[in-house]
Coordinates of C-alpha atoms in Angstrom, one line a residue:
Chain O
M1 CA -6.8 -19.4 -27.1
G2 CA -10.0 -19.4 -25.1
L3 CA -10.4 -20.0 -21.4
D4 CA -10.3 -23.5 -19.9
F5 CA -10.7 -23.7 -16.1
S6 CA -10.7 -27.5 -16.1
V7 CA -6.9 -27.6 -15.6
V8 CA -7.1 -25.6 -12.4
P9 CA -8.2 -28.4 -10.1
D10 CA -5.1 -30.5 -11.2
Y11 CA -3.0 -27.8 -9.5
F12 CA -5.1 -27.5 -6.4
G13 CA -2.3 -28.9 -4.2
V14 CA 0.3 -26.4 -5.6
L15 CA -2.1 -23.5 -5.0
A16 CA -3.1 -24.6 -1.5
M17 CA 0.5 -25.0 -0.5
G18 CA 1.2 -21.5 -1.9
A19 CA -1.7 -20.1 0.0
G20 CA -0.3 -21.8 3.2
W21 CA 3.0 -20.0 2.7
T22 CA 1.3 -16.7 2.0
I23 CA -0.5 -17.1 5.4
A24 CA 2.8 -18.0 7.1
I25 CA 4.6 -15.0 5.6
T26 CA 1.7 -12.7 6.6
I27 CA 1.8 -14.0 10.2
C28 CA 5.6 -13.8 10.6
A29 CA 5.9 -10.4 8.9
G30 CA 2.8 -9.2 10.8
L31 CA 4.4 -10.1 14.2
L32 CA 7.7 -8.5 13.2
S33 CA 5.8 -5.3 12.1
F34 CA 3.8 -5.3 15.4
F35 CA 6.8 -5.6 17.8
G36 CA 9.1 -3.7 15.5
G37 CA 6.5 -0.9 15.3
I38 CA 6.5 -0.6 19.1
V39 CA 10.3 -0.6 19.4
F40 CA 10.6 2.1 16.6
A41 CA 7.9 4.2 18.2
V42 CA 9.5 4.1 21.7
I43 CA 13.0 4.9 20.2
A44 CA 11.6 7.7 18.0
L45 CA 9.9 9.3 21.0
Y46 CA 12.2 8.6 24.0
G47 CA 15.4 7.2 22.6
H48 CA 18.9 8.7 22.9
W49 CA 19.5 10.9 19.9
A50 CA 22.2 8.5 18.6
L51 CA 19.4 5.9 18.2
R52 CA 16.6 8.3 17.4
L53 CA 18.2 9.9 14.4
P54 CA 18.9 6.7 12.5
V55 CA 15.5 5.3 13.3
R56 CA 13.8 8.5 12.0
A57 CA 16.0 8.6 8.9
F58 CA 15.1 4.9 8.3
A59 CA 11.4 5.7 8.7
F60 CA 11.7 8.7 6.4
L61 CA 13.4 6.5 3.7
F62 CA 11.0 3.6 4.0
M63 CA 7.8 5.7 3.9
G64 CA 9.0 7.6 0.8
T65 CA 9.9 4.6 -1.4
P66 CA 8.1 1.6 -2.8
L67 CA 8.0 -1.7 -1.0
L68 CA 9.3 -3.5 -4.1
L69 CA 12.4 -1.4 -4.1
Q70 CA 13.0 -2.1 -0.4
L71 CA 12.7 -5.8 -1.0
F72 CA 15.4 -5.6 -3.7
L73 CA 17.6 -3.6 -1.3
I74 CA 17.2 -6.1 1.6
Y75 CA 17.5 -9.2 -0.5
F76 CA 20.5 -8.1 -2.6
G77 CA 22.0 -5.8 0.1
L78 CA 22.2 -8.6 2.7
I79 CA 23.9 -10.8 0.1
Q80 CA 26.4 -8.0 -0.6
I81 CA 27.5 -7.7 3.0
G82 CA 27.9 -11.4 3.2
I83 CA 24.6 -12.5 4.8
D84 CA 23.0 -15.0 2.5
L85 CA 19.5 -15.4 3.9
P86 CA 16.9 -17.7 2.4
A87 CA 14.4 -15.8 0.3
F88 CA 11.6 -16.5 2.8
V89 CA 13.5 -14.8 5.6
A90 CA 14.5 -11.8 3.4
G91 CA 10.9 -11.5 2.4
V92 CA 9.6 -11.6 6.0
I93 CA 12.2 -9.0 7.1
G94 CA 11.4 -6.7 4.2
L95 CA 7.6 -6.8 4.6
G96 CA 8.0 -6.7 8.4
L97 CA 10.3 -3.6 8.4
H98 CA 8.1 -1.8 5.9
F99 CA 5.0 -2.2 7.9
A100 CA 6.8 -1.7 11.2
V101 CA 7.5 1.9 10.0
Y102 CA 3.8 2.5 9.3
N103 CA 2.7 0.8 12.6
S104 CA 5.3 3.0 14.4
E105 CA 3.7 6.2 13.1
L106 CA 0.3 5.0 14.4
I107 CA 1.7 3.9 17.8
Q108 CA 3.7 7.2 18.2
A109 CA 0.5 9.2 17.8
S110 CA -1.3 6.9 20.1
I111 CA 1.4 7.1 22.9
L112 CA 1.2 10.9 22.7
A113 CA -2.5 10.7 23.1
V114 CA -2.4 8.7 26.3
D115 CA -3.4 11.0 29.1
K116 CA -0.4 12.7 30.8
G117 CA -2.0 12.0 34.2
Q118 CA -1.4 8.2 33.6
Y119 CA 2.3 8.8 33.2
E120 CA 2.5 11.2 36.2
G121 CA 0.4 8.9 38.4
A122 CA 2.7 5.9 37.6
R123 CA 5.9 7.9 38.3
T124 CA 4.4 9.2 41.6
L125 CA 3.7 5.6 42.7
G126 CA 7.4 5.0 42.3
L127 CA 7.5 3.2 38.9
S128 CA 10.6 4.0 36.9
R129 CA 10.5 5.6 33.5
G130 CA 10.9 2.2 31.7
Q131 CA 8.3 0.5 33.9
T132 CA 5.9 3.3 33.3
L133 CA 6.2 3.0 29.6
R134 CA 6.2 -0.8 29.5
R135 CA 3.3 -1.4 32.0
I136 CA 1.1 1.7 31.8
V137 CA 1.6 3.8 28.6
I138 CA 2.3 1.3 25.9
P139 CA -0.5 -1.2 26.7
Q140 CA -3.0 1.6 26.5
A141 CA -1.5 3.1 23.4
V142 CA -1.3 -0.3 21.6
R143 CA -4.9 -1.1 22.4
A144 CA -6.2 2.1 21.0
V145 CA -4.3 1.6 17.8
I146 CA -5.4 -2.0 17.0
P147 CA -8.2 -1.0 14.5
P148 CA -5.9 1.1 12.2
M149 CA -3.1 -1.5 12.6
G150 CA -5.6 -4.0 11.3
N151 CA -5.8 -2.1 8.1
N152 CA -2.0 -2.4 7.8
M153 CA -2.3 -6.2 8.3
I154 CA -4.8 -6.4 5.4
A155 CA -2.4 -4.3 3.3
L156 CA 0.4 -6.6 4.4
L157 CA -1.5 -9.8 3.2
K158 CA -1.9 -8.3 -0.2
D159 CA 1.6 -6.9 -0.5
S160 CA 3.0 -10.3 0.4
A161 CA 2.5 -11.1 -3.3
L162 CA 5.5 -8.9 -4.0
V163 CA 7.9 -11.3 -2.4
S164 CA 7.3 -13.6 -5.3
V165 CA 9.6 -11.2 -7.2
I166 CA 12.6 -12.1 -5.0
G167 CA 11.7 -15.8 -5.4
V168 CA 9.8 -16.6 -2.2
M169 CA 7.5 -19.6 -2.8
E170 CA 4.0 -18.3 -2.0
L171 CA 0.7 -18.1 -3.7
T172 CA 1.7 -15.8 -6.6
L173 CA 4.8 -17.8 -7.4
A174 CA 2.8 -21.1 -7.1
A175 CA 0.4 -19.7 -9.7
Q176 CA 3.4 -18.8 -11.9
Q177 CA 4.7 -22.3 -11.7
A178 CA 1.4 -23.8 -12.7
I179 CA 1.3 -21.2 -15.6
S180 CA 4.8 -22.2 -16.8
R181 CA 3.6 -25.7 -17.2
T182 CA 0.1 -25.1 -18.6
Y183 CA 0.4 -21.7 -20.4
R184 CA -2.9 -20.6 -18.9
P185 CA -2.1 -17.3 -17.1
F186 CA -5.7 -15.9 -16.9
E187 CA -7.1 -19.0 -15.2
F188 CA -4.3 -19.4 -12.7
Y189 CA -3.9 -15.8 -11.7
L190 CA -7.7 -15.6 -11.3
A191 CA -7.5 -18.7 -9.1
A192 CA -4.8 -17.1 -7.1
A193 CA -6.8 -13.9 -6.8
F194 CA -9.7 -16.0 -5.5
C195 CA -7.5 -17.5 -2.8
Y196 CA -6.2 -14.1 -1.7
Y197 CA -9.8 -12.9 -1.6
I198 CA -10.9 -15.8 0.7
V199 CA -7.9 -15.3 3.0
N200 CA -8.6 -11.6 3.0
L201 CA -12.2 -12.1 4.1
A202 CA -11.1 -14.4 6.9
L203 CA -8.6 -11.9 8.1
E204 CA -11.1 -9.1 8.0
A205 CA -13.6 -11.2 10.0
G206 CA -10.9 -12.0 12.5
L207 CA -9.9 -8.3 12.9
R208 CA -13.6 -7.3 13.4
H209 CA -13.9 -9.9 16.1
L210 CA -10.8 -8.6 17.8
E211 CA -12.0 -5.0 17.6
R212 CA -15.3 -6.0 19.2
R213 CA -13.6 -7.8 22.1
I214 CA -11.3 -4.8 22.7
A215 CA -14.3 -2.4 22.7
A216 CA -16.1 -4.7 25.1
S217 CA -13.2 -4.9 27.5
R218 CA -13.1 -1.2 28.0
Chain R
M1 CA 29.5 4.6 -1.4
D2 CA 30.6 4.6 -5.0
Y3 CA 30.0 8.2 -6.2
E4 CA 31.7 7.6 -9.5
L5 CA 29.2 4.9 -10.4
I6 CA 26.3 7.1 -9.3
L7 CA 27.5 9.8 -11.6
R8 CA 27.8 7.4 -14.5
V9 CA 24.3 5.8 -14.2
Y10 CA 22.1 8.7 -13.0
P11 CA 21.0 9.7 -16.5
F12 CA 19.2 6.4 -16.8
F13 CA 17.4 7.0 -13.5
I14 CA 16.3 10.5 -14.6
E15 CA 14.8 9.0 -17.7
A16 CA 13.2 6.3 -15.7
A17 CA 11.8 8.9 -13.2
W18 CA 10.1 10.6 -16.2
V19 CA 8.3 7.2 -17.0
T20 CA 7.3 7.0 -13.3
I21 CA 5.9 10.5 -13.5
Q22 CA 3.9 9.7 -16.7
L23 CA 2.6 6.5 -15.1
S24 CA 1.6 8.4 -12.0
I25 CA -0.3 11.1 -13.8
L26 CA -2.2 8.7 -16.1
T27 CA -3.0 6.4 -13.3
A28 CA -4.2 9.2 -11.1
L29 CA -6.5 10.5 -13.9
L30 CA -7.9 7.0 -14.6
G31 CA -8.2 6.4 -10.8
L32 CA -10.2 9.6 -10.2
T33 CA -12.5 8.7 -13.1
C34 CA -13.1 5.2 -11.8
G35 CA -13.5 6.7 -8.3
A36 CA -16.1 9.2 -9.3
L37 CA -18.1 6.6 -11.3
G38 CA -17.7 4.1 -8.4
A39 CA -18.9 6.6 -5.8
A40 CA -21.9 7.5 -8.0
A41 CA -22.7 3.8 -8.4
R42 CA -22.4 3.1 -4.7
M43 CA -24.8 5.9 -3.9
S44 CA -27.2 5.3 -6.7
R45 CA -31.0 4.8 -6.2
L46 CA -30.9 1.7 -8.3
A47 CA -29.9 -1.5 -6.4
V48 CA -28.1 -2.9 -9.4
F49 CA -25.7 0.0 -9.6
R50 CA -25.1 -0.1 -5.8
W51 CA -24.3 -3.8 -6.1
I52 CA -21.9 -3.2 -9.1
G53 CA -20.1 -0.5 -7.1
A54 CA -19.8 -2.5 -3.9
T55 CA -18.6 -5.6 -5.9
Y56 CA -15.9 -3.5 -7.7
V57 CA -14.6 -2.1 -4.4
S58 CA -14.7 -5.4 -2.6
I59 CA -12.9 -7.5 -5.3
I60 CA -10.2 -4.9 -6.2
R61 CA -9.5 -4.1 -2.5
G62 CA -9.6 -7.8 -1.6
T63 CA -6.9 -9.0 -4.0
P64 CA -3.2 -7.9 -4.6
A65 CA -2.6 -5.2 -7.2
L66 CA 0.3 -7.3 -8.6
I67 CA -2.1 -10.1 -9.4
Q68 CA -4.5 -7.6 -11.1
I69 CA -1.6 -6.4 -13.2
F70 CA -0.7 -10.0 -14.1
I71 CA -4.2 -10.9 -15.0
L72 CA -4.6 -8.0 -17.4
Y73 CA -1.1 -8.2 -19.0
F74 CA -0.5 -12.0 -19.2
G75 CA -4.1 -13.2 -19.1
G76 CA -5.5 -10.4 -21.4
P77 CA -4.4 -12.0 -24.7
Q78 CA -6.5 -15.1 -23.8
I79 CA -9.7 -13.1 -23.8
G80 CA -8.7 -10.9 -26.8
I81 CA -7.1 -7.9 -24.9
Q82 CA -3.6 -7.4 -26.2
L83 CA -1.9 -4.5 -24.5
D84 CA 1.7 -3.4 -24.2
S85 CA 3.2 -3.4 -20.7
F86 CA 2.9 0.3 -20.1
S87 CA -0.8 0.5 -21.1
A88 CA -1.6 -2.7 -19.2
G89 CA 0.2 -1.4 -16.1
T90 CA -1.5 2.0 -16.3
I91 CA -5.0 0.5 -16.7
A92 CA -4.6 -2.1 -14.0
L93 CA -3.1 0.4 -11.5
G94 CA -5.8 3.1 -12.4
V95 CA -8.7 0.6 -11.9
N96 CA -7.0 -0.5 -8.6
I97 CA -6.5 2.9 -7.1
G98 CA -10.0 3.8 -8.3
A99 CA -11.5 1.4 -5.9
Y100 CA -9.8 3.1 -3.0
M101 CA -10.7 6.5 -4.3
T102 CA -14.4 5.4 -4.6
E103 CA -14.4 5.0 -0.8
T104 CA -12.6 8.3 -0.3
I105 CA -15.1 10.2 -2.5
R106 CA -18.1 8.4 -1.0
G107 CA -16.9 9.1 2.5
A108 CA -16.4 12.8 1.8
I109 CA -19.9 13.1 0.2
Q110 CA -21.6 11.3 3.0
S111 CA -19.8 13.4 5.6
V112 CA -21.6 16.5 4.4
D113 CA -24.3 17.3 7.0
R114 CA -27.7 15.7 6.1
G115 CA -29.4 19.0 6.9
Q116 CA -27.8 20.6 3.9
T117 CA -29.5 18.1 1.6
E118 CA -32.8 18.3 3.4
A119 CA -32.8 22.1 3.3
A120 CA -31.9 22.2 -0.4
R121 CA -34.7 19.7 -1.2
T122 CA -37.1 21.7 0.9
L123 CA -36.2 24.8 -1.1
G124 CA -37.4 23.0 -4.2
M125 CA -34.1 21.9 -5.7
G126 CA -34.0 18.5 -7.5
R127 CA -31.8 15.6 -6.4
W128 CA -29.1 16.3 -9.0
E129 CA -29.2 20.0 -8.5
T130 CA -28.8 19.6 -4.7
M131 CA -25.8 17.3 -5.3
R132 CA -24.2 19.7 -7.8
K133 CA -24.8 23.0 -6.1
V134 CA -24.9 22.2 -2.4
V135 CA -23.3 18.9 -1.5
L136 CA -20.4 18.5 -4.0
P137 CA -18.8 21.9 -3.4
Q138 CA -18.6 21.1 0.3
A139 CA -17.5 17.5 -0.2
A140 CA -14.8 18.5 -2.7
R141 CA -12.9 20.5 -0.1
M142 CA -13.0 17.6 2.3
M143 CA -11.7 15.0 -0.2
I144 CA -8.5 16.9 -1.2
R145 CA -6.4 15.6 1.7
P146 CA -7.6 11.9 1.7
L147 CA -7.3 11.8 -2.1
G148 CA -3.8 13.1 -1.6
V149 CA -3.1 10.1 0.6
N150 CA -4.4 7.8 -2.2
I151 CA -2.2 9.6 -4.8
N152 CA 0.9 9.2 -2.5
A153 CA 0.2 5.4 -2.3
L154 CA -0.3 5.4 -6.1
I155 CA 3.1 6.9 -6.8
K156 CA 4.8 4.2 -4.8
G157 CA 2.4 1.7 -6.3
T158 CA 3.7 2.4 -9.8
A159 CA 6.7 0.3 -8.8
L160 CA 4.5 -2.8 -9.3
V161 CA 4.8 -2.5 -13.1
A162 CA 8.5 -3.3 -12.8
P163 CA 7.8 -7.1 -12.9
I164 CA 6.1 -6.7 -16.3
S165 CA 9.2 -4.9 -17.6
V166 CA 8.0 -1.3 -17.8
V167 CA 11.3 0.6 -17.6
E168 CA 10.5 2.9 -14.7
L169 CA 12.5 3.7 -11.5
T170 CA 12.2 0.4 -9.7
Y171 CA 12.9 -1.7 -12.9
T172 CA 15.9 0.5 -13.6
A173 CA 17.2 0.1 -10.0
Q174 CA 16.7 -3.7 -10.2
R175 CA 18.6 -3.8 -13.5
F176 CA 21.5 -1.9 -12.2
I177 CA 21.6 -3.8 -9.0
G178 CA 21.9 -6.9 -11.1
S179 CA 24.7 -5.6 -13.3
T180 CA 26.7 -3.6 -10.7
Y181 CA 26.1 -5.4 -7.4
K182 CA 25.7 -2.1 -5.7
P183 CA 22.2 -2.3 -4.1
F184 CA 22.6 0.5 -1.6
E185 CA 23.7 3.1 -4.2
M186 CA 20.9 2.1 -6.6
F187 CA 18.4 2.1 -3.8
L188 CA 19.4 5.6 -2.6
L189 CA 19.5 7.0 -6.2
S190 CA 16.0 5.7 -7.1
G191 CA 14.7 6.3 -3.6
L192 CA 15.7 10.0 -3.7
L193 CA 13.9 10.4 -7.0
Y194 CA 10.7 8.8 -5.6
M195 CA 10.9 11.1 -2.6
I196 CA 11.3 14.2 -4.8
I197 CA 8.3 13.2 -6.9
I198 CA 6.2 12.5 -3.7
Y199 CA 7.3 15.7 -2.1
A200 CA 6.4 17.8 -5.1
V201 CA 3.0 16.2 -5.4
G202 CA 2.5 16.7 -1.7
Q203 CA 3.2 20.4 -2.1
V204 CA 0.6 20.7 -4.8
I205 CA -2.0 19.0 -2.6
N206 CA -1.2 21.2 0.3
W207 CA -1.6 24.2 -1.9
L208 CA -5.0 23.0 -3.2
D209 CA -6.1 22.2 0.3
R210 CA -5.1 25.7 1.6
R211 CA -6.9 27.4 -1.3
A212 CA -10.1 25.3 -0.7
R213 CA -10.1 26.3 3.0
I214 CA -9.8 30.1 2.5
T215 CA -12.8 30.5 0.1

């Protein structure tokens, strides 16, 4: 059985729709991981111990285990406690939480690196602890951490392929559907890889643009 | 928490952890080989090799590891490469992590002060001799920690061979979640084993790093 790429264009629509869903998952999970990362970081650094301990334990568990295992836990675990979410939502939650933990580590280090004088100055001017964090410390910390967080977003795009395993319709599963009809795995997985590569290049270009703008605004 | 169930199934997980360890070791060795070759290619004097190295890194890092595994395992037979799932998984994962290690090794070599190379060349050493006797010994110390980060990612990455039915930790957890409907117990059991493996490897890397610093 040789290679025959002539069947690939017939499934262009299927692959394009899959790529669209991959982009949608990446954006949703990316936003969840960004804001989740900030929340986790603030709790891990300043939260009451009753909140801090569970968040730290969760981070420890999620950094030490594979994403695929976590996806199984979230998808089947939620069903077990009676929450039957669509696979897409479970996939976004799993990816989002996984990368929120990694973003949180970056943001924590960045918050601690913000000059102490900024904090003291804001408190002296009469801002409350919460206001100081929200308006002074976190904006500076997040800005400094955008470039390394960009790397996490690129990893997230590629890891979004894993949610095909819990049945989320995206690029990898779209390729699998085309394969189940044509029995041409090499051609369609290669086509899917090509699509990922293009989306990845676009994301990298976007992130570089963002980094330059942040560097310029300083 | 169903402790009785955990006691009943844990032998299967221990056996699976052993497969994960074998996968990790073989993948790491293949990855280091690909990484060393890739770094040599990327820093070659010949433009062809530089191009090959850069293309390897860009393609592998620009596409999901899962797809790379699928191309080799499911697509391989179409181009005459018939591999069992364990070998296909190991080769695909090794080539994948090799691309990341290429950049780690290249970064460490290039972070050695240029003056070291210039001085060695001035003293009459050849290009290769300079690399072997002056640059590499210094670079090797700097790459232990970042290579450790790569290996940490690689151990968790071995879970990706579960979809091609290699009976390792994640596959075993998935199978028992399906048959017992106890996702939390199975997650904790396999998660604990992953963390033990990662912790042990981390200790070895810390030890290597400390030793490299003293001398």
